[in-house]
Tab-separated table of C-alpha atoms and ligand atoms in Angstrom:
chain	number	residue	atom	x	y	z
M	58	GLN	CA	278.106	18.029	-168.409
M	59	GLN	CA	281.905	15.968	-167.863
M	60	ASP	CA	279.666	12.719	-167.671
M	61	SER	CA	278.063	13.986	-171.171
M	62	ILE	CA	281.195	14.750	-173.091
M	63	GLN	CA	282.840	11.542	-172.362
M	64	LEU	CA	279.495	10.005	-173.549
M	65	VAL	CA	279.624	12.028	-176.834
M	66	VAL	CA	283.539	10.967	-176.945
M	67	ALA	CA	282.316	7.571	-176.944
M	68	ALA	CA	280.050	7.868	-179.298
M	69	GLU	CA	282.141	9.948	-181.684
M	70	VAL	CA	285.431	7.623	-181.483
M	71	GLN	CA	282.719	4.831	-181.836
M	72	ARG	CA	281.041	5.871	-185.376
M	73	ALA	CA	284.371	7.318	-186.275
M	74	VAL	CA	285.573	5.472	-190.159
M	75	GLY	CA	289.310	5.283	-190.131
M	76	ILE	CA	292.110	3.910	-191.490
M	77	ASP	CA	294.358	1.269	-190.823
M	78	LEU	CA	298.139	3.142	-191.988
M	79	HIS	CA	299.979	0.069	-191.752
M	80	THR	CA	299.046	-3.837	-191.764
M	81	HIS	CA	300.254	-7.484	-193.560
M	82	LEU	CA	297.127	-7.332	-194.721
M	83	LEU	CA	296.989	-8.497	-198.341
M	84	PRO	CA	293.448	-8.153	-201.088
M	85	PRO	CA	291.835	-11.465	-201.510
M	86	THR	CA	292.836	-11.231	-205.069
M	87	HIS	CA	295.895	-12.425	-204.264
M	88	GLY	CA	295.265	-15.798	-203.377
M	89	PRO	CA	296.855	-17.806	-200.428
M	90	LEU	CA	298.594	-14.471	-199.295
M	91	CYS	CA	295.171	-13.625	-197.922
M	92	LEU	CA	295.384	-14.296	-194.449
M	93	TRP	CA	291.475	-14.805	-192.005
M	94	GLY	CA	290.486	-17.280	-190.890
M	95	ILE	CA	290.243	-19.045	-187.187
M	96	ASP	CA	293.509	-21.217	-188.466
M	97	GLU	CA	295.323	-18.180	-189.267
M	98	LEU	CA	294.241	-16.432	-186.228
M	99	LEU	CA	294.845	-18.693	-183.921
M	100	THR	CA	298.740	-19.692	-185.378
M	101	TYR	CA	299.453	-15.465	-185.221
M	102	HIS	CA	303.460	-15.823	-184.284
M	103	TYR	CA	302.076	-13.175	-181.098
M	104	LEU	CA	300.083	-16.273	-179.628
M	105	VAL	CA	303.032	-18.538	-181.283
M	106	ALA	CA	304.954	-16.873	-178.619
M	107	GLU	CA	302.898	-17.064	-176.172
M	108	TYR	CA	302.351	-20.460	-176.536
M	109	PHE	CA	305.660	-21.723	-176.128
M	110	ILE	CA	306.159	-19.733	-172.480
M	111	THR	CA	304.818	-22.607	-170.713
M	112	ALA	CA	304.503	-25.327	-173.897
M	113	PRO	CA	306.251	-28.715	-172.529
M	114	ALA	CA	309.657	-29.400	-173.689
M	115	SER	CA	308.947	-32.170	-176.583
M	116	MET	CA	307.125	-29.371	-178.326
M	117	THR	CA	310.324	-27.883	-179.659
M	118	PRO	CA	309.797	-24.736	-182.392
M	119	LYS	CA	311.006	-26.945	-184.864
M	120	LEU	CA	308.409	-29.578	-184.282
M	121	PHE	CA	305.940	-27.453	-183.948
M	122	TYR	CA	306.228	-25.489	-187.041
M	123	SER	CA	306.394	-29.028	-189.137
M	124	LEU	CA	303.144	-29.572	-187.965
M	125	PRO	CA	300.170	-28.831	-190.663
M	126	LYS	CA	298.673	-25.174	-189.804
M	127	GLN	CA	295.509	-26.596	-188.212
M	128	LYS	CA	297.540	-28.957	-186.137
M	129	GLN	CA	299.418	-25.990	-184.608
M	130	ALA	CA	295.875	-24.654	-184.294
M	131	ASP	CA	294.663	-26.956	-182.491
M	132	THR	CA	297.611	-27.261	-179.940
M	133	ILE	CA	297.761	-23.147	-179.433
M	134	TRP	CA	293.519	-23.648	-178.985
M	135	LYS	CA	294.363	-26.532	-176.221
M	136	ALA	CA	296.759	-24.579	-174.251
M	137	LEU	CA	295.877	-20.988	-174.177
M	138	PHE	CA	291.828	-21.462	-174.361
M	139	ILE	CA	291.341	-25.389	-172.855
M	140	ASP	CA	293.825	-24.906	-170.262
M	141	ARG	CA	294.282	-21.456	-169.313
M	142	LEU	CA	291.700	-18.291	-169.278
M	143	PRO	CA	292.791	-16.038	-172.366
M	144	LEU	CA	293.941	-13.174	-170.661
M	145	SER	CA	296.874	-11.742	-172.530
M	146	GLU	CA	295.548	-9.183	-175.043
M	147	ALA	CA	296.226	-11.398	-178.163
M	148	CYS	CA	294.244	-13.765	-176.193
M	149	ARG	CA	291.792	-12.219	-175.254
M	150	GLY	CA	291.921	-10.619	-179.289
M	151	ILE	CA	290.788	-14.138	-180.469
M	152	VAL	CA	287.010	-13.769	-177.741
M	153	THR	CA	286.296	-10.617	-179.105
M	154	THR	CA	286.723	-11.536	-182.533
M	155	LEU	CA	284.737	-14.511	-181.998
M	156	LYS	CA	282.145	-12.220	-180.025
M	157	SER	CA	282.027	-9.640	-183.194
M	158	LEU	CA	281.030	-12.415	-185.529
M	159	GLY	CA	278.197	-13.943	-183.741
M	160	LEU	CA	280.529	-17.025	-182.772
M	161	GLN	CA	279.532	-16.571	-178.269
M	162	ASN	CA	278.161	-19.781	-178.298
M	163	GLU	CA	281.061	-21.954	-180.413
M	164	TRP	CA	283.253	-20.223	-178.094
M	165	GLU	CA	281.335	-20.705	-175.377
M	166	ARG	CA	281.895	-24.457	-175.976
M	167	ARG	CA	285.351	-24.031	-176.586
M	168	SER	CA	284.171	-25.733	-180.373
M	169	LEU	CA	287.117	-25.783	-182.172
M	170	LYS	CA	284.888	-27.720	-184.807
M	171	ALA	CA	282.143	-25.485	-185.265
M	172	ILE	CA	284.159	-22.226	-185.788
M	173	ARG	CA	285.944	-23.501	-188.882
M	174	ALA	CA	282.759	-24.669	-189.815
M	175	PHE	CA	281.420	-21.160	-189.763
M	176	TYR	CA	284.183	-19.930	-191.921
M	177	ALA	CA	283.892	-22.801	-194.328
M	178	THR	CA	280.332	-21.176	-195.693
M	179	PHE	CA	283.031	-18.109	-196.697
M	180	ARG	CA	285.802	-20.383	-197.905
M	181	ASN	CA	283.682	-22.731	-200.406
M	182	ASP	CA	282.925	-19.676	-202.341
M	183	GLY	CA	286.216	-18.970	-203.487
M	184	VAL	CA	287.686	-15.615	-203.696
M	185	GLU	CA	283.939	-14.514	-203.707
M	186	GLY	CA	283.759	-15.330	-200.361
M	187	ALA	CA	287.061	-14.090	-199.233
M	188	GLU	CA	285.337	-11.421	-200.615
M	189	ARG	CA	282.701	-11.613	-198.788
M	190	PHE	CA	284.086	-11.713	-195.774
M	191	CYS	CA	286.691	-9.304	-196.151
M	192	GLU	CA	283.702	-7.030	-196.621
M	193	HIS	CA	281.997	-7.643	-193.446
M	194	VAL	CA	285.248	-7.479	-191.607
M	195	PHE	CA	285.553	-3.555	-193.116
M	196	ALA	CA	282.352	-2.478	-192.360
M	197	ASN	CA	282.231	-3.883	-188.335
M	198	SER	CA	285.367	-2.433	-188.054
M	199	GLY	CA	284.859	0.961	-189.250
M	200	ILE	CA	288.033	1.291	-191.239
M	201	GLU	CA	287.759	2.262	-194.655
M	202	TYR	CA	290.868	1.087	-195.869
M	203	SER	CA	294.124	0.325	-195.009
M	204	ILE	CA	297.419	0.359	-195.771
M	205	MET	CA	299.340	-3.256	-196.969
M	206	THR	CA	302.878	-3.924	-196.274
M	207	ASN	CA	303.740	-4.969	-200.424
M	208	ILE	CA	307.561	-6.330	-200.638
M	209	PRO	CA	308.965	-6.445	-204.383
M	210	PHE	CA	311.888	-7.846	-202.976
M	211	ASP	CA	309.389	-10.921	-202.474
M	212	PRO	CA	309.074	-12.999	-205.324
M	213	ASN	CA	305.912	-14.427	-203.362
M	214	GLU	CA	304.226	-11.483	-204.107
M	215	GLU	CA	305.751	-10.090	-207.562
M	216	MET	CA	303.561	-12.278	-209.166
M	217	TYR	CA	301.008	-10.166	-208.429
M	218	TRP	CA	301.872	-6.849	-209.755
M	219	LYS	CA	303.806	-8.300	-213.114
M	220	PRO	CA	303.527	-8.543	-215.773
M	221	LYS	CA	299.945	-7.063	-214.918
M	222	ARG	CA	299.142	-5.210	-211.507
M	223	ALA	CA	295.800	-7.753	-210.743
M	224	SER	CA	293.122	-5.026	-209.446
M	225	TYR	CA	291.823	-5.553	-205.867
M	226	SER	CA	289.428	-3.701	-203.277
M	227	THR	CA	289.342	-0.678	-203.303
M	228	ARG	CA	289.734	-1.768	-199.254
M	229	PHE	CA	293.657	-2.086	-199.302
M	230	ARG	CA	296.046	0.369	-200.893
M	231	SER	CA	299.946	-0.313	-200.851
M	232	ALA	CA	303.108	1.130	-199.146
M	233	LEU	CA	306.159	-0.376	-200.923
M	234	ARG	CA	308.423	-1.672	-198.663
M	235	VAL	CA	312.406	-1.112	-198.821
M	236	ASP	CA	313.827	-2.540	-195.759
M	237	PRO	CA	317.135	-4.111	-197.412
M	238	LEU	CA	318.167	0.041	-199.259
M	239	LEU	CA	317.810	1.558	-195.422
M	240	ALA	CA	319.629	-1.969	-194.298
M	241	GLY	CA	322.515	-1.668	-197.192
M	242	ASP	CA	321.871	-5.177	-197.817
M	243	LYS	CA	323.575	-5.136	-200.810
M	244	PRO	CA	323.252	-9.367	-201.828
M	245	THR	CA	319.201	-8.791	-201.370
M	246	ILE	CA	319.518	-5.179	-203.936
M	247	GLU	CA	321.624	-7.235	-206.314
M	248	ALA	CA	319.920	-9.901	-206.751
M	249	ALA	CA	316.243	-7.812	-207.110
M	250	LEU	CA	318.352	-5.739	-209.982
M	251	ARG	CA	319.676	-8.802	-211.110
M	252	SER	CA	316.935	-10.919	-211.659
M	253	SER	CA	314.551	-8.152	-213.023
M	254	GLY	CA	317.071	-7.475	-215.742
M	255	TYR	CA	318.456	-3.747	-214.312
M	256	ASP	CA	322.135	-3.194	-213.817
M	257	ILE	CA	323.944	-2.842	-210.965
M	258	THR	CA	324.132	0.808	-210.507
M	259	LEU	CA	323.024	3.062	-208.468
M	260	GLU	CA	320.775	4.577	-210.518
M	261	SER	CA	319.530	1.862	-211.484
M	262	ALA	CA	318.296	1.185	-208.293
M	263	ARG	CA	316.871	4.231	-208.311
M	264	GLN	CA	314.742	3.562	-211.856
M	265	TYR	CA	313.693	0.276	-210.134
M	266	LEU	CA	312.208	2.270	-207.306
M	267	ARG	CA	310.651	4.427	-209.451
M	268	ASP	CA	309.087	1.720	-211.829
M	269	TRP	CA	307.503	-0.123	-209.186
M	270	CYS	CA	306.328	3.330	-207.938
M	271	GLU	CA	304.430	3.079	-210.880
M	272	THR	CA	303.234	-0.224	-210.526
M	273	MET	CA	302.032	-0.153	-207.356
M	274	LYS	CA	301.406	3.169	-206.291
M	275	PRO	CA	302.018	3.179	-203.202
M	276	GLU	CA	300.721	6.016	-200.919
M	277	TYR	CA	304.329	5.859	-199.225
M	278	MET	CA	307.916	4.488	-199.176
M	279	MET	CA	307.638	1.698	-195.968
M	280	ALA	CA	310.415	0.122	-194.137
M	281	SER	CA	311.766	-1.067	-190.072
M	282	THR	CA	314.773	0.247	-189.277
M	283	PRO	CA	317.766	-2.779	-188.091
M	284	HIS	CA	317.177	-2.535	-184.184
M	285	ASP	CA	320.686	-0.583	-184.179
M	286	PHE	CA	320.627	2.072	-187.587
M	287	VAL	CA	322.354	5.557	-186.706
M	288	ILE	CA	323.051	8.519	-189.123
M	289	PRO	CA	326.119	9.638	-187.382
M	290	GLU	CA	326.408	13.417	-187.376
M	291	GLY	CA	328.385	15.323	-190.054
M	292	THR	CA	328.385	12.689	-192.501
M	293	LEU	CA	325.914	11.784	-195.515
M	294	ALA	CA	325.521	7.876	-195.028
M	295	SER	CA	323.808	5.979	-193.628
M	296	VAL	CA	325.100	3.246	-191.548
M	297	SER	CA	323.293	0.070	-191.103
M	298	TYR	CA	324.712	-2.615	-188.499
M	299	LYS	CA	326.590	-4.294	-190.826
M	300	GLN	CA	329.342	-0.648	-191.130
M	301	LYS	CA	328.588	0.767	-187.405
M	302	ASN	CA	332.194	-0.863	-186.287
M	303	THR	CA	333.715	1.431	-189.187
M	304	VAL	CA	332.476	5.355	-188.068
M	305	ASP	CA	333.837	6.990	-185.037
M	306	SER	CA	331.917	5.615	-182.170
M	307	ASN	CA	332.137	8.905	-180.288
M	308	ALA	CA	330.039	10.148	-182.969
M	309	LEU	CA	327.163	7.100	-182.912
M	310	LYS	CA	327.176	8.209	-179.078
M	311	GLU	CA	325.605	11.751	-179.981
M	312	PRO	CA	322.177	11.561	-179.368
M	313	PHE	CA	321.386	14.903	-180.842
M	314	ALA	CA	323.231	16.660	-183.727
M	315	PHE	CA	321.393	19.059	-185.990
M	316	VAL	CA	323.348	19.087	-188.742
M	317	PRO	CA	323.041	21.154	-191.352
M	318	ALA	CA	320.637	20.117	-194.309
M	319	VAL	CA	323.195	19.438	-197.353
M	320	ALA	CA	322.380	20.245	-201.042
M	321	SER	CA	319.488	18.589	-202.923
M	322	HIS	CA	320.839	14.900	-203.062
M	323	ALA	CA	318.963	14.103	-205.941
M	324	ALA	CA	321.167	15.812	-207.828
M	325	ASN	CA	324.032	15.046	-205.880
M	326	CYS	CA	323.361	11.355	-207.139
M	327	SER	CA	322.489	12.185	-210.936
M	328	PRO	CA	326.298	12.109	-212.404
M	329	PRO	CA	326.785	13.794	-214.704
M	330	GLU	CA	326.550	12.861	-218.357
M	331	ASP	CA	329.780	12.166	-219.606
M	332	GLU	CA	330.065	10.111	-216.326
M	333	ALA	CA	329.837	7.088	-215.743
M	334	PRO	CA	326.919	5.345	-214.184
M	335	SER	CA	328.327	4.927	-210.758
M	336	ILE	CA	328.313	0.946	-209.503
M	337	ILE	CA	326.749	-0.309	-206.819
M	338	ASP	CA	330.079	-1.075	-203.522
M	339	GLU	CA	330.831	-1.355	-200.550
M	340	GLN	CA	330.496	2.296	-200.528
M	341	SER	CA	327.156	3.079	-201.509
M	342	ASP	CA	324.711	4.146	-198.970
M	343	PHE	CA	320.860	3.507	-200.710
M	344	LEU	CA	319.247	5.716	-197.963
M	345	SER	CA	320.831	8.609	-199.267
M	346	GLN	CA	321.396	7.581	-202.499
M	347	VAL	CA	318.835	5.763	-203.901
M	348	LEU	CA	315.678	5.821	-201.588
M	349	MET	CA	315.389	9.534	-200.469
M	350	PRO	CA	315.958	10.738	-203.843
M	351	VAL	CA	313.045	8.770	-205.759
M	352	CYS	CA	311.073	10.218	-202.544
M	353	GLU	CA	312.075	13.789	-203.250
M	354	GLU	CA	311.265	13.855	-206.310
M	355	LEU	CA	308.122	11.539	-206.862
M	356	ASP	CA	306.953	13.441	-203.421
M	357	LEU	CA	306.259	9.993	-201.063
M	358	PRO	CA	306.693	9.870	-197.682
M	359	VAL	CA	308.251	7.199	-196.230
M	360	ALA	CA	306.787	5.359	-193.008
M	361	LEU	CA	310.095	4.292	-190.562
M	362	LYS	CA	309.519	1.299	-187.755
M	363	ILE	CA	312.258	1.861	-185.240
M	364	GLY	CA	313.507	-0.038	-182.578
M	365	ALA	CA	312.713	-4.107	-183.581
M	366	HIS	CA	315.029	-6.586	-183.133
M	367	ARG	CA	315.220	-9.163	-185.426
M	368	GLY	CA	315.558	-12.982	-184.890
M	369	VAL	CA	316.226	-12.659	-181.500
M	370	ASN	CA	315.183	-16.450	-180.876
M	371	PRO	CA	315.584	-17.635	-184.662
M	372	GLY	CA	313.969	-21.081	-184.146
M	373	LEU	CA	310.514	-19.150	-183.248
M	374	LYS	CA	310.285	-17.348	-186.623
M	375	ALA	CA	308.202	-14.510	-186.730
M	376	ALA	CA	307.618	-14.919	-182.826
M	377	GLY	CA	311.269	-15.423	-182.176
M	378	ASP	CA	311.883	-11.385	-183.808
M	379	GLY	CA	311.742	-8.116	-182.080
M	380	VAL	CA	312.933	-8.086	-178.682
M	381	VAL	CA	312.351	-3.370	-178.066
M	382	ALA	CA	315.335	-1.344	-179.007
M	383	PHE	CA	315.891	1.813	-176.844
M	384	ALA	CA	316.475	3.754	-180.281
M	385	ASP	CA	318.846	6.950	-181.216
M	386	ALA	CA	315.361	9.240	-181.788
M	387	GLY	CA	318.113	12.184	-182.747
M	388	MET	CA	318.404	9.949	-185.900
M	389	ILE	CA	315.183	11.402	-186.438
M	390	ALA	CA	315.985	14.456	-186.575
M	391	ARG	CA	319.154	13.810	-188.818
M	392	LEU	CA	316.387	12.697	-191.510
M	393	CYS	CA	313.957	15.398	-191.192
M	394	THR	CA	316.944	17.995	-191.067
M	395	ARG	CA	318.944	16.723	-194.152
M	396	PHE	CA	315.659	15.927	-195.650
M	397	PRO	CA	313.588	18.644	-195.347
M	398	LYS	CA	311.066	18.280	-198.809
M	399	VAL	CA	311.057	14.579	-197.876
M	400	ARG	CA	308.165	13.639	-195.100
M	401	PHE	CA	308.811	11.101	-192.656
M	402	LEU	CA	305.790	9.368	-190.603
M	403	ALA	CA	307.765	7.205	-187.153
M	404	THR	CA	306.117	5.043	-185.202
M	405	PHE	CA	309.162	3.840	-182.283
M	406	LEU	CA	308.455	0.131	-180.589
M	407	SER	CA	310.456	0.931	-177.603
M	408	ARG	CA	308.257	3.526	-174.958
M	409	ASN	CA	311.204	5.037	-173.916
M	410	ASN	CA	311.279	6.328	-176.914
M	411	GLN	CA	307.753	8.115	-176.841
M	412	HIS	CA	308.619	11.053	-174.879
M	413	GLU	CA	311.473	12.124	-176.908
M	414	ALA	CA	309.284	11.046	-180.298
M	415	CYS	CA	306.351	13.958	-179.205
M	416	VAL	CA	309.474	16.869	-178.486
M	417	LEU	CA	310.627	15.843	-182.350
M	418	ALA	CA	307.016	15.846	-183.902
M	419	SER	CA	306.432	19.293	-182.240
M	420	LYS	CA	310.303	20.336	-184.184
M	421	PHE	CA	310.054	18.762	-187.975
M	422	ARG	CA	306.992	19.668	-189.954
M	423	ASN	CA	307.509	16.450	-191.760
M	424	LEU	CA	307.856	14.191	-189.330
M	425	HIS	CA	304.296	12.318	-188.258
M	426	LEU	CA	303.920	10.002	-185.453
M	427	TYR	CA	301.633	7.566	-186.279
M	428	GLY	CA	299.845	4.278	-184.209
M	429	CYS	CA	301.198	1.983	-180.838
M	430	TRP	CA	303.281	-0.373	-182.222
M	431	TRP	CA	303.384	-4.514	-181.839
M	432	TYR	CA	304.756	-4.655	-177.605
M	433	CYS	CA	303.005	-0.762	-177.412
M	434	ASN	CA	299.626	-1.896	-178.747
M	435	ASN	CA	298.591	-3.116	-175.302
M	436	PRO	CA	295.887	-1.008	-173.625
M	437	SER	CA	297.706	0.402	-170.814
M	438	ILE	CA	300.650	1.045	-172.740
M	439	ILE	CA	298.570	2.824	-175.899
M	440	ARG	CA	296.238	5.035	-173.002
M	441	GLU	CA	300.099	5.765	-172.069
M	442	ILE	CA	301.533	6.890	-175.219
M	443	THR	CA	297.874	9.029	-176.686
M	444	LYS	CA	297.787	10.772	-173.240
M	445	MET	CA	301.448	12.075	-174.117
M	446	ARG	CA	301.243	12.918	-177.851
M	447	MET	CA	298.001	14.443	-176.918
M	448	GLU	CA	299.425	16.836	-173.851
M	449	PHE	CA	302.022	17.669	-176.474
M	450	LEU	CA	300.090	17.688	-180.380
M	451	GLY	CA	296.411	18.086	-179.631
M	452	THR	CA	295.322	16.221	-182.364
M	453	ALA	CA	297.695	16.384	-185.316
M	454	PHE	CA	299.283	12.589	-185.248
M	455	THR	CA	297.726	9.323	-185.950
M	456	ALA	CA	296.438	7.643	-183.087
M	457	GLN	CA	296.706	3.840	-184.334
M	458	HIS	CA	297.529	1.129	-187.023
M	459	SER	CA	296.596	-1.936	-186.297
M	460	ASP	CA	299.545	-3.773	-188.080
M	461	ALA	CA	297.471	-6.907	-188.693
M	462	ARG	CA	298.224	-9.914	-190.421
M	463	VAL	CA	294.995	-11.777	-190.669
M	464	VAL	CA	291.958	-9.607	-191.810
M	465	ASP	CA	289.762	-11.282	-189.497
M	466	GLN	CA	292.223	-9.354	-186.871
M	467	LEU	CA	290.219	-5.828	-187.332
M	468	LEU	CA	287.833	-6.882	-185.013
M	469	TYR	CA	289.436	-7.052	-182.096
M	470	LYS	CA	293.012	-4.417	-182.533
M	471	TRP	CA	290.462	-1.914	-183.106
M	472	PRO	CA	287.489	-2.277	-181.323
M	473	HIS	CA	290.420	-2.550	-178.170
M	474	SER	CA	292.329	0.782	-179.441
M	475	ARG	CA	288.874	2.895	-179.474
M	476	ALA	CA	288.359	1.832	-176.160
M	477	VAL	CA	291.228	3.072	-174.889
M	478	ILE	CA	291.413	6.662	-176.832
M	479	ALA	CA	287.666	7.413	-176.353
M	480	LYS	CA	288.721	7.644	-172.358
M	481	VAL	CA	291.654	8.972	-173.490
M	482	VAL	CA	290.635	11.694	-175.511
M	483	ALA	CA	287.402	12.781	-173.162
M	484	GLU	CA	290.104	13.000	-170.305
M	485	GLU	CA	291.570	15.417	-172.231
M	486	PHE	CA	288.472	17.755	-173.063
M	487	VAL	CA	287.569	17.271	-169.392
M	488	LYS	CA	290.791	19.099	-169.055
M	489	LEU	CA	289.424	21.018	-171.106
M	490	MET	CA	286.934	21.981	-169.560
M	491	GLU	CA	288.150	22.730	-166.661
M	492	SER	CA	290.550	25.001	-167.939
M	493	GLY	CA	287.596	27.191	-169.180
M	494	CYS	CA	287.012	26.215	-172.540
M	495	MET	CA	282.905	25.562	-172.175
M	496	GLN	CA	281.583	25.530	-175.284
M	497	ILE	CA	282.901	22.769	-177.010
M	498	THR	CA	280.551	21.828	-179.254
M	499	ARG	CA	279.865	17.957	-180.806
M	500	ARG	CA	280.635	19.003	-184.301
M	501	GLN	CA	283.663	20.484	-182.164
M	502	VAL	CA	284.381	16.537	-180.784
M	503	ARG	CA	283.997	14.850	-184.193
M	504	ASP	CA	286.451	16.865	-185.822
M	505	GLU	CA	289.483	16.342	-183.140
M	506	VAL	CA	288.492	12.295	-183.253
M	507	GLN	CA	288.299	12.811	-186.867
M	508	ASN	CA	291.854	13.979	-186.901
M	509	LEU	CA	293.005	10.834	-185.207
M	510	PHE	CA	291.732	7.973	-187.062
M	511	ARG	CA	292.562	9.756	-190.178
M	512	GLY	CA	292.325	13.745	-190.570
M	513	SER	CA	295.575	14.201	-189.178
M	514	TYR	CA	297.275	11.288	-191.897
M	515	GLU	CA	295.706	12.637	-194.922
M	516	GLN	CA	296.363	16.417	-193.677
M	517	PHE	CA	300.361	15.170	-193.536
M	518	MET	CA	300.018	13.573	-196.700
M	519	LYS	CA	298.511	16.317	-199.287
M	520	LYS	CA	301.194	19.154	-197.913
M	521	SER	CA	303.386	18.885	-200.108
M	522	LEU	CA	306.904	19.992	-199.434
M	523	VAL	CA	308.776	19.858	-202.693
E	766	REL	O1	306.217	-4.648	-190.413
E	766	REL	C1	306.816	-4.774	-189.259
E	766	REL	O2	308.434	-4.201	-189.431
E	766	REL	C2	305.863	-5.226	-188.027
E	766	REL	O3	304.999	-4.677	-187.629
E	766	REL	C3	306.314	-6.951	-188.272
E	766	REL	O4	307.045	-7.429	-188.481
E	766	REL	C4	305.444	-7.780	-186.491
E	766	REL	O5	306.299	-8.768	-186.974
E	766	REL	C5	304.046	-7.077	-187.289
E	766	REL	O6	303.692	-8.361	-187.334
E	766	REL	C6	304.056	-6.394	-185.322
E	766	REL	O7	303.021	-6.301	-184.868
E	767	ZN	ZN1	303.950	-4.326	-189.916
């Protein structure tokens, strides 16, 4: 019976149609912002970083990035796929992708030319070819739709939303990215307000967000927090790395301090009618004065990605981002406590935060854990995290998101994750059976698996706390 539960779980994980909760994919109608094809795959920042581990000294990051994309791809192909075996997770992903696209022979021959010729058959058909390719990828990775990362502060993206929102495939849904608000990045916020014709006031900043929500219709707001983002206890203000030194350092060290929820910030923030609207200044707290009130008002969750240290090796650009920062997870507890009507989705970059994250998710109904992010998106760590989460939370979390930047990556990131998740889920079912729960039906297995790939997320998104 244990053998058969393993087979059933494997089959159900395989057939589950999931939602990809966080990606950087954009639809083909976003033209050059929709990345797909072998050259994009090979120049993925994970592979650029790996290439530089063994690159010759003569190849500086500056020189590398000055090469045309195809040349960059050639360089990485030779170094990581011809001179060596593609053993790392990101390299193996290329092999899985090529196999999935029916390019096994081309891979065995290491013929980049033949692989490029395959992609050209789609590329030659312009946007229609890209749409056809995307459709193939979504269907074959068992993903119904992916959630994009849409950045209003990025002028390259703005043109696809304004003056009129371009219509795009239902395979893509929007998420409104608001990093500058969490980072307290006043110059970026002011520049965005100014260039879109808004006043430089907190109410205008809220209106700016509302207007973007109206345009993008996001599933949620989202941000990666700065690596040293903290919310000290006992104060309303969010404190970003820029302001941190002005705060009592003992308060920052306090790992857990549950502060009673204060009165609605939406109410605090709307200026009384006879008062001048508050201007943006050094004291402005964009998190509690702008983001949280709008989330409450529109009943929109916020997805946080916590613990990435940007620009650790700036010359490498995105490949130099993200040394893992052990985060103060108590910050999530404070957010959930102070903003009980706002739902938070959270994922941590540090393996060391995962245990604490599980405990927190079992304390706050407005917190939902999702995915194994970036440096945690390796089979050994996915295994560990998923097991820990199941032991704490059953299936009340979302097992994975891809963080794909290139459409084709769905073809490897999802099968690689499914393989690990299936093993973990089967082990948990076996344990349950050994404890005496012998009558498990296929339907029950299906439902629990479904929870991990979309159901728990959908329930969380439907739950209104306002
Ligand atoms: O959304 C984010 O902040 C990160 O996931 C990205 O910045 C990161 O580069 C991503 O590609 C990692 O997988
Ligand atoms: Zn991301």
